[in-house]
């Protein structure tokens, strides 16, 4: 970890704002769901699975709504989004619920298939026979043809549900984009099968971690340490050591210290940083493999803005903890500066900022061309 603080991996940090003589916790903008230990765990939620296996908990404030600011107007999203009186019927009219009901009915068997095999049982080696075997019986009552749909684009499900144009299609494109960085035609159905259940189940709630996203990192760190693990911050890796075609450890820049791996070296570097630098001896890999990875297309960037602001508790309670904004549906959710996501966790957690203040995190989701920012002094 080359960062100084563990929580930086979740884009959360605690700056000292000396001029104002206050300290605020800058939040991560994510929606969290299914991690509240006071609610039953779902096997399809990997983070909750890990927390439970580590016997660590993240206390959360449950909530059920967030704001929508669209060309059609301002609305409040709840699990009743597609039901009578919900956002869909407010925008389109009573007939909108028919298409939505058809979609949710088509999603039911897919959601069951996603829940049939816990994410923790999936692995990429022969060991999957052992970890997945106990759950294969869960598929006995499921239609194999339905299961095959999970790896197909979510757009196929929308087409089969008669949702091809209009506000409903726009909304689902935005949901897909927030989840995967791609609209419905580029997002696999399995991802949406899990997300639709988290958003639109009758008992659906979202979770605001008390203390911010930092609380999640702290819980994972506690779990790591109590099982004998260590986390090294501010430790730049200079080299991934290989032996007999396998990664066997890393060499740190500080003091050329070598840390040996017991099983493997896991890297979260981009393909360009991993294979396009001297960090790894590419001689242990096939040239065609390296060439393929280096030709991976570069995606768009995020623009983040962190803000601390003054507001009294009464006015803060009038706000939602999250807002989604679209300027113009006709431009598409991928258009630059068209979609904006906003998080104000202080709405649910007043520990994140001093009395009379709040924090927010606003960003454009993977729509920025970095070229317009490149070379700017920061």
mmCIF file of C-alpha atoms in Angstrom:
data_model
loop_
_atom_site.group_PDB
_atom_site.id
_atom_site.type_symbol
_atom_site.label_atom_id
_atom_site.label_comp_id
_atom_site.label_asym_id
_atom_site.label_seq_id
_atom_site.Cartn_x
_atom_site.Cartn_y
_atom_site.Cartn_z
ATOM 1 C CA UNK A 1 0.000 0.000 0.000
ATOM 2 C CA UNK A 2 1.704 3.197 -1.200
ATOM 3 C CA UNK A 3 -0.875 5.396 0.565
ATOM 4 C CA UNK A 4 -0.298 6.717 4.081
ATOM 5 C CA UNK A 5 -3.781 5.859 5.379
ATOM 6 C CA UNK A 6 -5.578 2.518 4.912
ATOM 7 C CA UNK A 7 -8.915 4.260 4.345
ATOM 8 C CA UNK A 8 -7.562 5.966 1.223
ATOM 9 C CA UNK A 9 -8.451 2.820 -0.713
ATOM 10 C CA UNK A 10 -12.099 3.856 -0.285
ATOM 11 C CA UNK A 11 -11.428 7.483 -1.190
ATOM 12 C CA UNK A 12 -12.060 8.494 2.413
ATOM 13 C CA UNK A 13 -9.624 10.599 4.384
ATOM 14 C CA UNK A 14 -9.443 13.004 7.319
ATOM 15 C CA UNK A 15 -7.817 16.330 6.515
ATOM 16 C CA UNK A 16 -6.928 18.922 9.098
ATOM 17 C CA UNK A 17 -8.441 22.175 7.880
ATOM 18 C CA UNK A 18 -6.318 24.516 9.947
ATOM 19 C CA UNK A 19 -7.751 27.760 8.631
ATOM 20 C CA UNK A 20 -11.193 26.767 9.942
ATOM 21 C CA UNK A 21 -9.766 24.913 12.941
ATOM 22 C CA UNK A 22 -12.017 21.919 12.290
ATOM 23 C CA UNK A 23 -11.419 18.306 11.345
ATOM 24 C CA UNK A 24 -13.882 16.538 9.061
ATOM 25 C CA UNK A 25 -14.042 13.065 7.604
ATOM 26 C CA UNK A 26 -14.265 13.254 3.809
ATOM 27 C CA UNK A 27 -16.710 10.513 2.746
ATOM 28 C CA UNK A 28 -16.721 7.900 0.039
ATOM 29 C CA UNK A 29 -19.698 8.432 -2.319
ATOM 30 C CA UNK A 30 -20.774 4.781 -2.538
ATOM 31 C CA UNK A 31 -24.143 3.239 -1.843
ATOM 32 C CA UNK A 32 -23.739 0.460 0.713
ATOM 33 C CA UNK A 33 -26.305 -2.278 1.157
ATOM 34 C CA UNK A 34 -26.439 -5.563 3.010
ATOM 35 C CA UNK A 35 -23.555 -4.867 5.427
ATOM 36 C CA UNK A 36 -25.680 -3.922 8.449
ATOM 37 C CA UNK A 37 -25.102 -6.691 11.029
ATOM 38 C CA UNK A 38 -28.577 -6.088 12.448
ATOM 39 C CA UNK A 39 -30.117 -7.478 9.246
ATOM 40 C CA UNK A 40 -29.854 -11.027 7.820
ATOM 41 C CA UNK A 41 -26.866 -11.682 5.567
ATOM 42 C CA UNK A 42 -27.251 -12.550 1.877
ATOM 43 C CA UNK A 43 -24.788 -15.039 0.344
ATOM 44 C CA UNK A 44 -24.605 -12.888 -2.787
ATOM 45 C CA UNK A 45 -23.044 -9.994 -0.847
ATOM 46 C CA UNK A 46 -19.247 -10.577 -0.859
ATOM 47 C CA UNK A 47 -18.339 -7.790 1.571
ATOM 48 C CA UNK A 48 -20.835 -8.978 4.182
ATOM 49 C CA UNK A 49 -19.599 -12.547 3.698
ATOM 50 C CA UNK A 50 -16.038 -11.451 4.469
ATOM 51 C CA UNK A 51 -17.071 -9.376 7.483
ATOM 52 C CA UNK A 52 -19.077 -12.289 8.892
ATOM 53 C CA UNK A 53 -16.226 -14.747 8.347
ATOM 54 C CA UNK A 54 -13.880 -12.368 10.192
ATOM 55 C CA UNK A 55 -16.495 -11.925 12.927
ATOM 56 C CA UNK A 56 -16.314 -8.171 12.475
ATOM 57 C CA UNK A 57 -19.254 -5.801 12.337
ATOM 58 C CA UNK A 58 -19.798 -2.382 10.829
ATOM 59 C CA UNK A 59 -22.570 -0.524 12.615
ATOM 60 C CA UNK A 60 -24.842 1.255 10.150
ATOM 61 C CA UNK A 61 -27.781 3.631 10.002
ATOM 62 C CA UNK A 62 -30.440 2.078 7.725
ATOM 63 C CA UNK A 63 -32.340 4.275 5.272
ATOM 64 C CA UNK A 64 -34.645 3.692 2.302
ATOM 65 C CA UNK A 65 -34.647 6.818 0.145
ATOM 66 C CA UNK A 66 -32.425 9.061 -1.976
ATOM 67 C CA UNK A 67 -33.025 12.045 -4.247
ATOM 68 C CA UNK A 68 -33.376 12.217 -8.025
ATOM 69 C CA UNK A 69 -32.868 15.443 -9.959
ATOM 70 C CA UNK A 70 -33.856 14.776 -13.557
ATOM 71 C CA UNK A 71 -35.109 16.824 -16.521
ATOM 72 C CA UNK A 72 -38.602 15.576 -15.580
ATOM 73 C CA UNK A 73 -38.319 17.151 -12.110
ATOM 74 C CA UNK A 74 -37.216 16.343 -8.568
ATOM 75 C CA UNK A 75 -38.254 13.015 -7.035
ATOM 76 C CA UNK A 76 -37.564 10.765 -4.045
ATOM 77 C CA UNK A 77 -36.511 7.210 -4.857
ATOM 78 C CA UNK A 78 -37.763 4.408 -2.570
ATOM 79 C CA UNK A 79 -38.247 0.633 -2.962
ATOM 80 C CA UNK A 80 -41.729 1.546 -4.280
ATOM 81 C CA UNK A 81 -40.125 3.184 -7.340
ATOM 82 C CA UNK A 82 -42.063 1.033 -9.846
ATOM 83 C CA UNK A 83 -45.269 0.637 -7.869
ATOM 84 C CA UNK A 84 -48.440 2.707 -7.903
ATOM 85 C CA UNK A 85 -47.638 6.191 -6.617
ATOM 86 C CA UNK A 86 -43.896 5.667 -7.109
ATOM 87 C CA UNK A 87 -41.538 7.671 -9.291
ATOM 88 C CA UNK A 88 -42.392 5.766 -12.483
ATOM 89 C CA UNK A 89 -46.113 6.417 -12.229
ATOM 90 C CA UNK A 90 -45.451 10.051 -11.287
ATOM 91 C CA UNK A 91 -43.452 10.573 -14.488
ATOM 92 C CA UNK A 92 -45.096 8.235 -17.013
ATOM 93 C CA UNK A 93 -48.524 7.521 -15.578
ATOM 94 C CA UNK A 94 -50.307 4.422 -14.276
ATOM 95 C CA UNK A 95 -49.397 2.233 -17.270
ATOM 96 C CA UNK A 96 -45.696 2.440 -16.354
ATOM 97 C CA UNK A 97 -46.134 -0.141 -13.608
ATOM 98 C CA UNK A 98 -47.100 -2.808 -16.166
ATOM 99 C CA UNK A 99 -43.673 -2.763 -17.852
ATOM 100 C CA UNK A 100 -41.955 -2.625 -14.475
ATOM 101 C CA UNK A 101 -43.932 -5.569 -13.099
ATOM 102 C CA UNK A 102 -43.031 -7.583 -16.198
ATOM 103 C CA UNK A 103 -39.349 -6.759 -15.733
ATOM 104 C CA UNK A 104 -39.344 -7.691 -12.043
ATOM 105 C CA UNK A 105 -41.105 -10.973 -12.823
ATOM 106 C CA UNK A 106 -38.431 -11.790 -15.405
ATOM 107 C CA UNK A 107 -35.737 -10.952 -12.852
ATOM 108 C CA UNK A 108 -37.070 -13.227 -10.086
ATOM 109 C CA UNK A 109 -35.541 -16.523 -11.302
ATOM 110 C CA UNK A 110 -32.287 -14.733 -12.115
ATOM 111 C CA UNK A 111 -32.055 -13.291 -8.611
ATOM 112 C CA UNK A 112 -32.582 -16.797 -7.186
ATOM 113 C CA UNK A 113 -29.753 -18.100 -9.375
ATOM 114 C CA UNK A 114 -27.411 -15.367 -8.120
ATOM 115 C CA UNK A 115 -28.230 -16.210 -4.505
ATOM 116 C CA UNK A 116 -27.834 -19.964 -5.096
ATOM 117 C CA UNK A 117 -24.027 -19.787 -5.103
ATOM 118 C CA UNK A 118 -22.267 -17.524 -2.567
ATOM 119 C CA UNK A 119 -19.604 -15.311 -4.099
ATOM 120 C CA UNK A 120 -17.120 -16.615 -1.524
ATOM 121 C CA UNK A 121 -17.409 -20.089 -3.087
ATOM 122 C CA UNK A 122 -16.199 -18.887 -6.490
ATOM 123 C CA UNK A 123 -12.546 -19.208 -7.388
ATOM 124 C CA UNK A 124 -10.499 -19.456 -10.581
ATOM 125 C CA UNK A 125 -8.645 -22.726 -9.943
ATOM 126 C CA UNK A 126 -9.405 -26.412 -9.503
ATOM 127 C CA UNK A 127 -10.312 -25.734 -5.873
ATOM 128 C CA UNK A 128 -13.681 -24.442 -7.011
ATOM 129 C CA UNK A 129 -14.812 -28.087 -7.114
ATOM 130 C CA UNK A 130 -14.515 -28.201 -3.337
ATOM 131 C CA UNK A 131 -15.834 -24.737 -2.498
ATOM 132 C CA UNK A 132 -18.794 -24.704 -4.903
ATOM 133 C CA UNK A 133 -19.848 -28.355 -4.583
ATOM 134 C CA UNK A 134 -21.950 -27.918 -1.402
ATOM 135 C CA UNK A 135 -24.142 -25.361 -3.151
ATOM 136 C CA UNK A 136 -24.791 -27.176 -6.448
ATOM 137 C CA UNK A 137 -27.956 -28.684 -4.996
ATOM 138 C CA UNK A 138 -29.384 -25.152 -4.912
ATOM 139 C CA UNK A 139 -29.491 -25.177 -8.708
ATOM 140 C CA UNK A 140 -31.575 -28.354 -8.903
ATOM 141 C CA UNK A 141 -34.859 -26.439 -8.904
ATOM 142 C CA UNK A 142 -33.643 -23.680 -11.246
ATOM 143 C CA UNK A 143 -34.127 -23.578 -14.988
ATOM 144 C CA UNK A 144 -30.703 -24.025 -16.673
ATOM 145 C CA UNK A 145 -31.796 -21.787 -19.551
ATOM 146 C CA UNK A 146 -32.499 -18.999 -17.068
ATOM 147 C CA UNK A 147 -29.053 -19.425 -15.529
ATOM 148 C CA UNK A 148 -27.413 -18.903 -18.923
ATOM 149 C CA UNK A 149 -28.977 -15.437 -19.098
ATOM 150 C CA UNK A 150 -26.853 -14.256 -16.170
ATOM 151 C CA UNK A 151 -23.761 -13.811 -18.340
ATOM 152 C CA UNK A 152 -25.629 -11.992 -21.120
ATOM 153 C CA UNK A 153 -26.112 -8.198 -21.349
ATOM 154 C CA UNK A 154 -28.896 -6.828 -19.160
ATOM 155 C CA UNK A 155 -30.278 -5.170 -22.308
ATOM 156 C CA UNK A 156 -31.538 -8.605 -23.386
ATOM 157 C CA UNK A 157 -33.746 -8.764 -20.288
ATOM 158 C CA UNK A 158 -35.052 -5.254 -20.960
ATOM 159 C CA UNK A 159 -35.892 -6.181 -24.559
ATOM 160 C CA UNK A 160 -37.770 -9.292 -23.408
ATOM 161 C CA UNK A 161 -39.645 -7.136 -20.895
ATOM 162 C CA UNK A 162 -40.697 -4.611 -23.543
ATOM 163 C CA UNK A 163 -38.500 -1.833 -22.119
ATOM 164 C CA UNK A 164 -36.588 -0.348 -25.042
ATOM 165 C CA UNK A 165 -37.216 3.401 -24.911
ATOM 166 C CA UNK A 166 -38.508 6.130 -22.627
ATOM 167 C CA UNK A 167 -37.825 7.067 -19.028
ATOM 168 C CA UNK A 168 -37.760 3.508 -17.665
ATOM 169 C CA UNK A 169 -35.023 2.541 -20.135
ATOM 170 C CA UNK A 170 -33.092 5.728 -19.298
ATOM 171 C CA UNK A 171 -33.306 5.027 -15.586
ATOM 172 C CA UNK A 172 -32.082 1.452 -15.916
ATOM 173 C CA UNK A 173 -29.215 2.602 -18.149
ATOM 174 C CA UNK A 174 -28.215 5.012 -15.368
ATOM 175 C CA UNK A 175 -28.408 2.278 -12.717
ATOM 176 C CA UNK A 176 -26.242 0.004 -14.863
ATOM 177 C CA UNK A 177 -23.774 2.827 -15.437
ATOM 178 C CA UNK A 178 -23.468 3.548 -11.715
ATOM 179 C CA UNK A 179 -22.850 -0.149 -11.066
ATOM 180 C CA UNK A 180 -20.503 -1.150 -13.884
ATOM 181 C CA UNK A 181 -19.500 2.022 -15.762
ATOM 182 C CA UNK A 182 -21.492 0.866 -18.796
ATOM 183 C CA UNK A 183 -25.168 1.172 -19.850
ATOM 184 C CA UNK A 184 -27.509 -1.823 -20.042
ATOM 185 C CA UNK A 185 -26.033 -3.212 -23.260
ATOM 186 C CA UNK A 186 -22.601 -3.523 -21.598
ATOM 187 C CA UNK A 187 -23.594 -4.687 -18.097
ATOM 188 C CA UNK A 188 -23.993 -8.399 -17.423
ATOM 189 C CA UNK A 189 -27.349 -9.505 -16.061
ATOM 190 C CA UNK A 190 -25.854 -11.150 -12.948
ATOM 191 C CA UNK A 191 -24.757 -7.761 -11.606
ATOM 192 C CA UNK A 192 -28.203 -6.256 -12.083
ATOM 193 C CA UNK A 193 -29.963 -9.318 -10.677
ATOM 194 C CA UNK A 194 -28.238 -8.659 -7.360
ATOM 195 C CA UNK A 195 -28.670 -4.875 -7.485
ATOM 196 C CA UNK A 196 -32.383 -4.941 -8.368
ATOM 197 C CA UNK A 197 -33.034 -7.095 -5.322
ATOM 198 C CA UNK A 198 -31.050 -4.751 -3.086
ATOM 199 C CA UNK A 199 -33.029 -1.737 -4.353
ATOM 200 C CA UNK A 200 -36.549 -3.044 -4.931
ATOM 201 C CA UNK A 201 -37.207 -5.852 -2.481
ATOM 202 C CA UNK A 202 -40.095 -4.938 -0.178
ATOM 203 C CA UNK A 203 -37.694 -5.036 2.787
ATOM 204 C CA UNK A 204 -34.868 -3.247 0.928
ATOM 205 C CA UNK A 205 -32.717 -0.863 2.954
ATOM 206 C CA UNK A 206 -29.422 0.866 2.323
ATOM 207 C CA UNK A 207 -26.701 1.280 4.910
ATOM 208 C CA UNK A 208 -24.814 4.362 6.026
ATOM 209 C CA UNK A 209 -21.733 3.105 7.932
ATOM 210 C CA UNK A 210 -21.362 4.946 11.231
ATOM 211 C CA UNK A 211 -18.073 6.816 11.018
ATOM 212 C CA UNK A 212 -18.117 6.745 7.223
ATOM 213 C CA UNK A 213 -16.533 4.278 4.815
ATOM 214 C CA UNK A 214 -13.460 4.363 7.069
ATOM 215 C CA UNK A 215 -15.411 2.085 9.439
ATOM 216 C CA UNK A 216 -15.410 -0.644 6.782
ATOM 217 C CA UNK A 217 -11.655 -0.388 6.295
ATOM 218 C CA UNK A 218 -11.095 -0.450 10.051
ATOM 219 C CA UNK A 219 -13.227 -3.600 10.410
ATOM 220 C CA UNK A 220 -11.323 -5.367 7.629
ATOM 221 C CA UNK A 221 -8.014 -4.262 9.155
ATOM 222 C CA UNK A 222 -9.024 -5.617 12.570
ATOM 223 C CA UNK A 223 -9.937 -8.909 10.936
ATOM 224 C CA UNK A 224 -6.639 -9.036 9.063
ATOM 225 C CA UNK A 225 -4.558 -8.365 12.163
ATOM 226 C CA UNK A 226 -6.337 -10.749 14.501
ATOM 227 C CA UNK A 227 -5.684 -13.538 11.997
ATOM 228 C CA UNK A 228 -1.968 -12.776 11.910
ATOM 229 C CA UNK A 229 -1.881 -10.445 8.916
ATOM 230 C CA UNK A 230 -0.065 -7.121 8.605
ATOM 231 C CA UNK A 231 -0.755 -3.986 6.583
ATOM 232 C CA UNK A 232 2.176 -1.843 5.457
ATOM 233 C CA UNK A 233 1.210 1.721 4.506
ATOM 234 C CA UNK A 234 3.458 4.211 2.749
ATOM 235 C CA UNK A 235 5.417 1.255 1.345
ATOM 236 C CA UNK A 236 6.191 1.576 -2.336
ATOM 237 C CA UNK A 237 6.847 -1.721 -4.115
ATOM 238 C CA UNK A 238 9.842 -1.502 -6.442
ATOM 239 C CA UNK A 239 9.752 -5.018 -7.810
ATOM 240 C CA UNK A 240 7.629 -8.152 -7.945
ATOM 241 C CA UNK A 241 10.053 -11.048 -7.425
ATOM 242 C CA UNK A 242 9.603 -14.102 -9.637
ATOM 243 C CA UNK A 243 11.135 -17.555 -9.430
ATOM 244 C CA UNK A 244 10.534 -20.505 -11.752
ATOM 245 C CA UNK A 245 7.737 -18.613 -13.489
ATOM 246 C CA UNK A 246 5.862 -17.726 -10.287
ATOM 247 C CA UNK A 247 5.555 -14.533 -8.278
ATOM 248 C CA UNK A 248 7.178 -15.297 -4.921
ATOM 249 C CA UNK A 249 7.315 -11.918 -3.181
ATOM 250 C CA UNK A 250 7.875 -8.184 -3.461
ATOM 251 C CA UNK A 251 10.822 -5.867 -2.912
ATOM 252 C CA UNK A 252 10.079 -2.547 -1.219
ATOM 253 C CA UNK A 253 11.757 0.720 -2.142
ATOM 254 C CA UNK A 254 12.519 1.504 1.495
ATOM 255 C CA UNK A 255 15.692 -0.349 2.403
ATOM 256 C CA UNK A 256 15.200 -2.841 -0.451
ATOM 257 C CA UNK A 257 13.273 -4.968 2.033
ATOM 258 C CA UNK A 258 11.947 -8.241 0.603
ATOM 259 C CA UNK A 259 8.609 -9.657 1.708
ATOM 260 C CA UNK A 260 8.124 -13.275 0.669
ATOM 261 C CA UNK A 261 4.712 -14.557 -0.360
ATOM 262 C CA UNK A 262 3.440 -17.797 1.189
ATOM 263 C CA UNK A 263 0.972 -18.481 -1.643
ATOM 264 C CA UNK A 264 0.814 -15.670 -4.203
ATOM 265 C CA UNK A 265 1.255 -11.966 -4.921
ATOM 266 C CA UNK A 266 -1.995 -10.116 -5.552
ATOM 267 C CA UNK A 267 -1.773 -6.859 -7.496
ATOM 268 C CA UNK A 268 -4.463 -4.234 -8.048
ATOM 269 C CA UNK A 269 -2.341 -2.148 -10.426
ATOM 270 C CA UNK A 270 -3.724 -1.223 -13.813
ATOM 271 C CA UNK A 271 -2.590 -3.493 -16.653
ATOM 272 C CA UNK A 272 -0.508 -0.615 -18.067
ATOM 273 C CA UNK A 273 1.325 -0.020 -14.771
ATOM 274 C CA UNK A 274 1.866 -3.722 -14.157
ATOM 275 C CA UNK A 275 3.108 -4.775 -17.575
ATOM 276 C CA UNK A 276 4.402 -1.449 -18.879
ATOM 277 C CA UNK A 277 6.933 -0.759 -16.131
ATOM 278 C CA UNK A 278 9.961 -2.508 -14.662
ATOM 279 C CA UNK A 279 7.917 -3.702 -11.707
ATOM 280 C CA UNK A 280 7.527 -7.164 -13.191
ATOM 281 C CA UNK A 281 9.910 -9.127 -15.408
ATOM 282 C CA UNK A 282 7.669 -9.658 -18.422
ATOM 283 C CA UNK A 283 10.073 -12.348 -19.587
ATOM 284 C CA UNK A 284 8.152 -14.856 -17.465
ATOM 285 C CA UNK A 285 5.028 -14.174 -19.571
ATOM 286 C CA UNK A 286 4.144 -14.886 -23.184
ATOM 287 C CA UNK A 287 4.720 -11.868 -25.435
ATOM 288 C CA UNK A 288 1.226 -12.244 -26.895
ATOM 289 C CA UNK A 289 -0.293 -12.084 -23.395
ATOM 290 C CA UNK A 290 1.579 -8.874 -22.512
ATOM 291 C CA UNK A 291 0.707 -7.316 -25.885
ATOM 292 C CA UNK A 292 -2.980 -8.089 -25.403
ATOM 293 C CA UNK A 293 -3.018 -6.568 -21.911
ATOM 294 C CA UNK A 294 -1.139 -3.425 -22.984
ATOM 295 C CA UNK A 295 -3.693 -2.848 -25.753
ATOM 296 C CA UNK A 296 -6.541 -2.674 -23.233
ATOM 297 C CA UNK A 297 -8.583 0.463 -24.094
ATOM 298 C CA UNK A 298 -8.287 3.341 -21.640
ATOM 299 C CA UNK A 299 -11.596 4.270 -20.035
ATOM 300 C CA UNK A 300 -12.859 7.684 -19.032
ATOM 301 C CA UNK A 301 -11.921 9.318 -15.728
ATOM 302 C CA UNK A 302 -13.836 10.404 -12.643
ATOM 303 C CA UNK A 303 -13.842 13.979 -11.393
ATOM 304 C CA UNK A 304 -14.242 14.204 -7.607
ATOM 305 C CA UNK A 305 -15.019 17.229 -5.477
ATOM 306 C CA UNK A 306 -14.919 17.051 -1.661
ATOM 307 C CA UNK A 307 -16.670 19.847 0.213
ATOM 308 C CA UNK A 308 -17.210 20.782 3.833
ATOM 309 C CA UNK A 309 -20.011 23.289 4.393
ATOM 310 C CA UNK A 310 -21.928 25.045 7.133
ATOM 311 C CA UNK A 311 -25.514 23.983 7.782
ATOM 312 C CA UNK A 312 -27.679 23.584 10.875
ATOM 313 C CA UNK A 313 -29.154 20.223 11.809
ATOM 314 C CA UNK A 314 -32.724 21.268 10.998
ATOM 315 C CA UNK A 315 -31.864 22.148 7.381
ATOM 316 C CA UNK A 316 -29.620 19.100 7.039
ATOM 317 C CA UNK A 317 -32.519 16.802 7.940
ATOM 318 C CA UNK A 318 -34.439 18.158 4.940
ATOM 319 C CA UNK A 319 -31.818 16.703 2.582
ATOM 320 C CA UNK A 320 -31.327 13.174 1.267
ATOM 321 C CA UNK A 321 -28.027 11.359 1.848
ATOM 322 C CA UNK A 322 -27.631 10.724 -1.893
ATOM 323 C CA UNK A 323 -28.710 12.413 -5.110
ATOM 324 C CA UNK A 324 -28.500 11.348 -8.739
ATOM 325 C CA UNK A 325 -28.526 14.100 -11.356
ATOM 326 C CA UNK A 326 -28.970 13.944 -15.142
ATOM 327 C CA UNK A 327 -28.800 17.041 -17.308
ATOM 328 C CA UNK A 328 -30.144 15.646 -20.604
ATOM 329 C CA UNK A 329 -31.279 12.064 -21.230
ATOM 330 C CA UNK A 330 -30.895 12.463 -24.992
ATOM 331 C CA UNK A 331 -27.113 12.827 -24.601
ATOM 332 C CA UNK A 332 -26.866 9.406 -22.950
ATOM 333 C CA UNK A 333 -25.599 8.530 -19.491
ATOM 334 C CA UNK A 334 -22.022 8.224 -20.793
ATOM 335 C CA UNK A 335 -21.855 11.827 -22.076
ATOM 336 C CA UNK A 336 -19.279 14.065 -20.418
ATOM 337 C CA UNK A 337 -20.568 16.040 -17.415
ATOM 338 C CA UNK A 338 -24.103 14.736 -18.024
ATOM 339 C CA UNK A 339 -24.467 12.472 -14.988
ATOM 340 C CA UNK A 340 -23.490 13.568 -11.468
ATOM 341 C CA UNK A 341 -23.674 11.632 -8.197
ATOM 342 C CA UNK A 342 -23.734 13.323 -4.799
ATOM 343 C CA UNK A 343 -23.285 11.897 -1.309
ATOM 344 C CA UNK A 344 -24.038 13.752 1.940
ATOM 345 C CA UNK A 345 -23.558 11.103 4.663
ATOM 346 C CA UNK A 346 -23.775 13.774 7.352
ATOM 347 C CA UNK A 347 -27.548 13.513 6.863
ATOM 348 C CA UNK A 348 -27.451 10.196 8.736
ATOM 349 C CA UNK A 349 -24.194 10.504 10.695
ATOM 350 C CA UNK A 350 -23.382 13.731 12.526
ATOM 351 C CA UNK A 351 -20.004 12.356 13.672
ATOM 352 C CA UNK A 352 -18.454 13.066 10.269
ATOM 353 C CA UNK A 353 -18.205 16.822 10.781
ATOM 354 C CA UNK A 354 -18.261 19.308 13.692
ATOM 355 C CA UNK A 355 -21.500 20.774 14.966
ATOM 356 C CA UNK A 356 -23.054 23.124 12.407
ATOM 357 C CA UNK A 357 -21.123 21.571 9.519
ATOM 358 C CA UNK A 358 -21.513 18.708 7.043
ATOM 359 C CA UNK A 359 -19.467 17.002 4.354
ATOM 360 C CA UNK A 360 -20.323 16.008 0.817
ATOM 361 C CA UNK A 361 -18.658 14.199 -2.051
ATOM 362 C CA UNK A 362 -19.794 14.923 -5.597
ATOM 363 C CA UNK A 363 -18.407 13.314 -8.733
ATOM 364 C CA UNK A 364 -18.927 12.586 -12.415
ATOM 365 C CA UNK A 365 -18.950 8.787 -12.919
ATOM 366 C CA UNK A 366 -16.343 7.771 -15.504
ATOM 367 C CA UNK A 367 -17.314 10.362 -18.104
ATOM 368 C CA UNK A 368 -14.327 12.708 -18.009
ATOM 369 C CA UNK A 369 -11.722 12.832 -20.763
ATOM 370 C CA UNK A 370 -8.472 13.123 -18.817
ATOM 371 C CA UNK A 371 -6.903 15.046 -21.694
ATOM 372 C CA UNK A 372 -8.670 18.229 -20.615
ATOM 373 C CA UNK A 373 -7.004 17.992 -17.184
ATOM 374 C CA UNK A 374 -3.606 16.682 -18.186
ATOM 375 C CA UNK A 375 -0.785 19.119 -17.528
ATOM 376 C CA UNK A 376 -2.807 21.283 -15.134
ATOM 377 C CA UNK A 377 -0.801 22.193 -12.028
ATOM 378 C CA UNK A 378 -2.460 20.662 -8.971
#
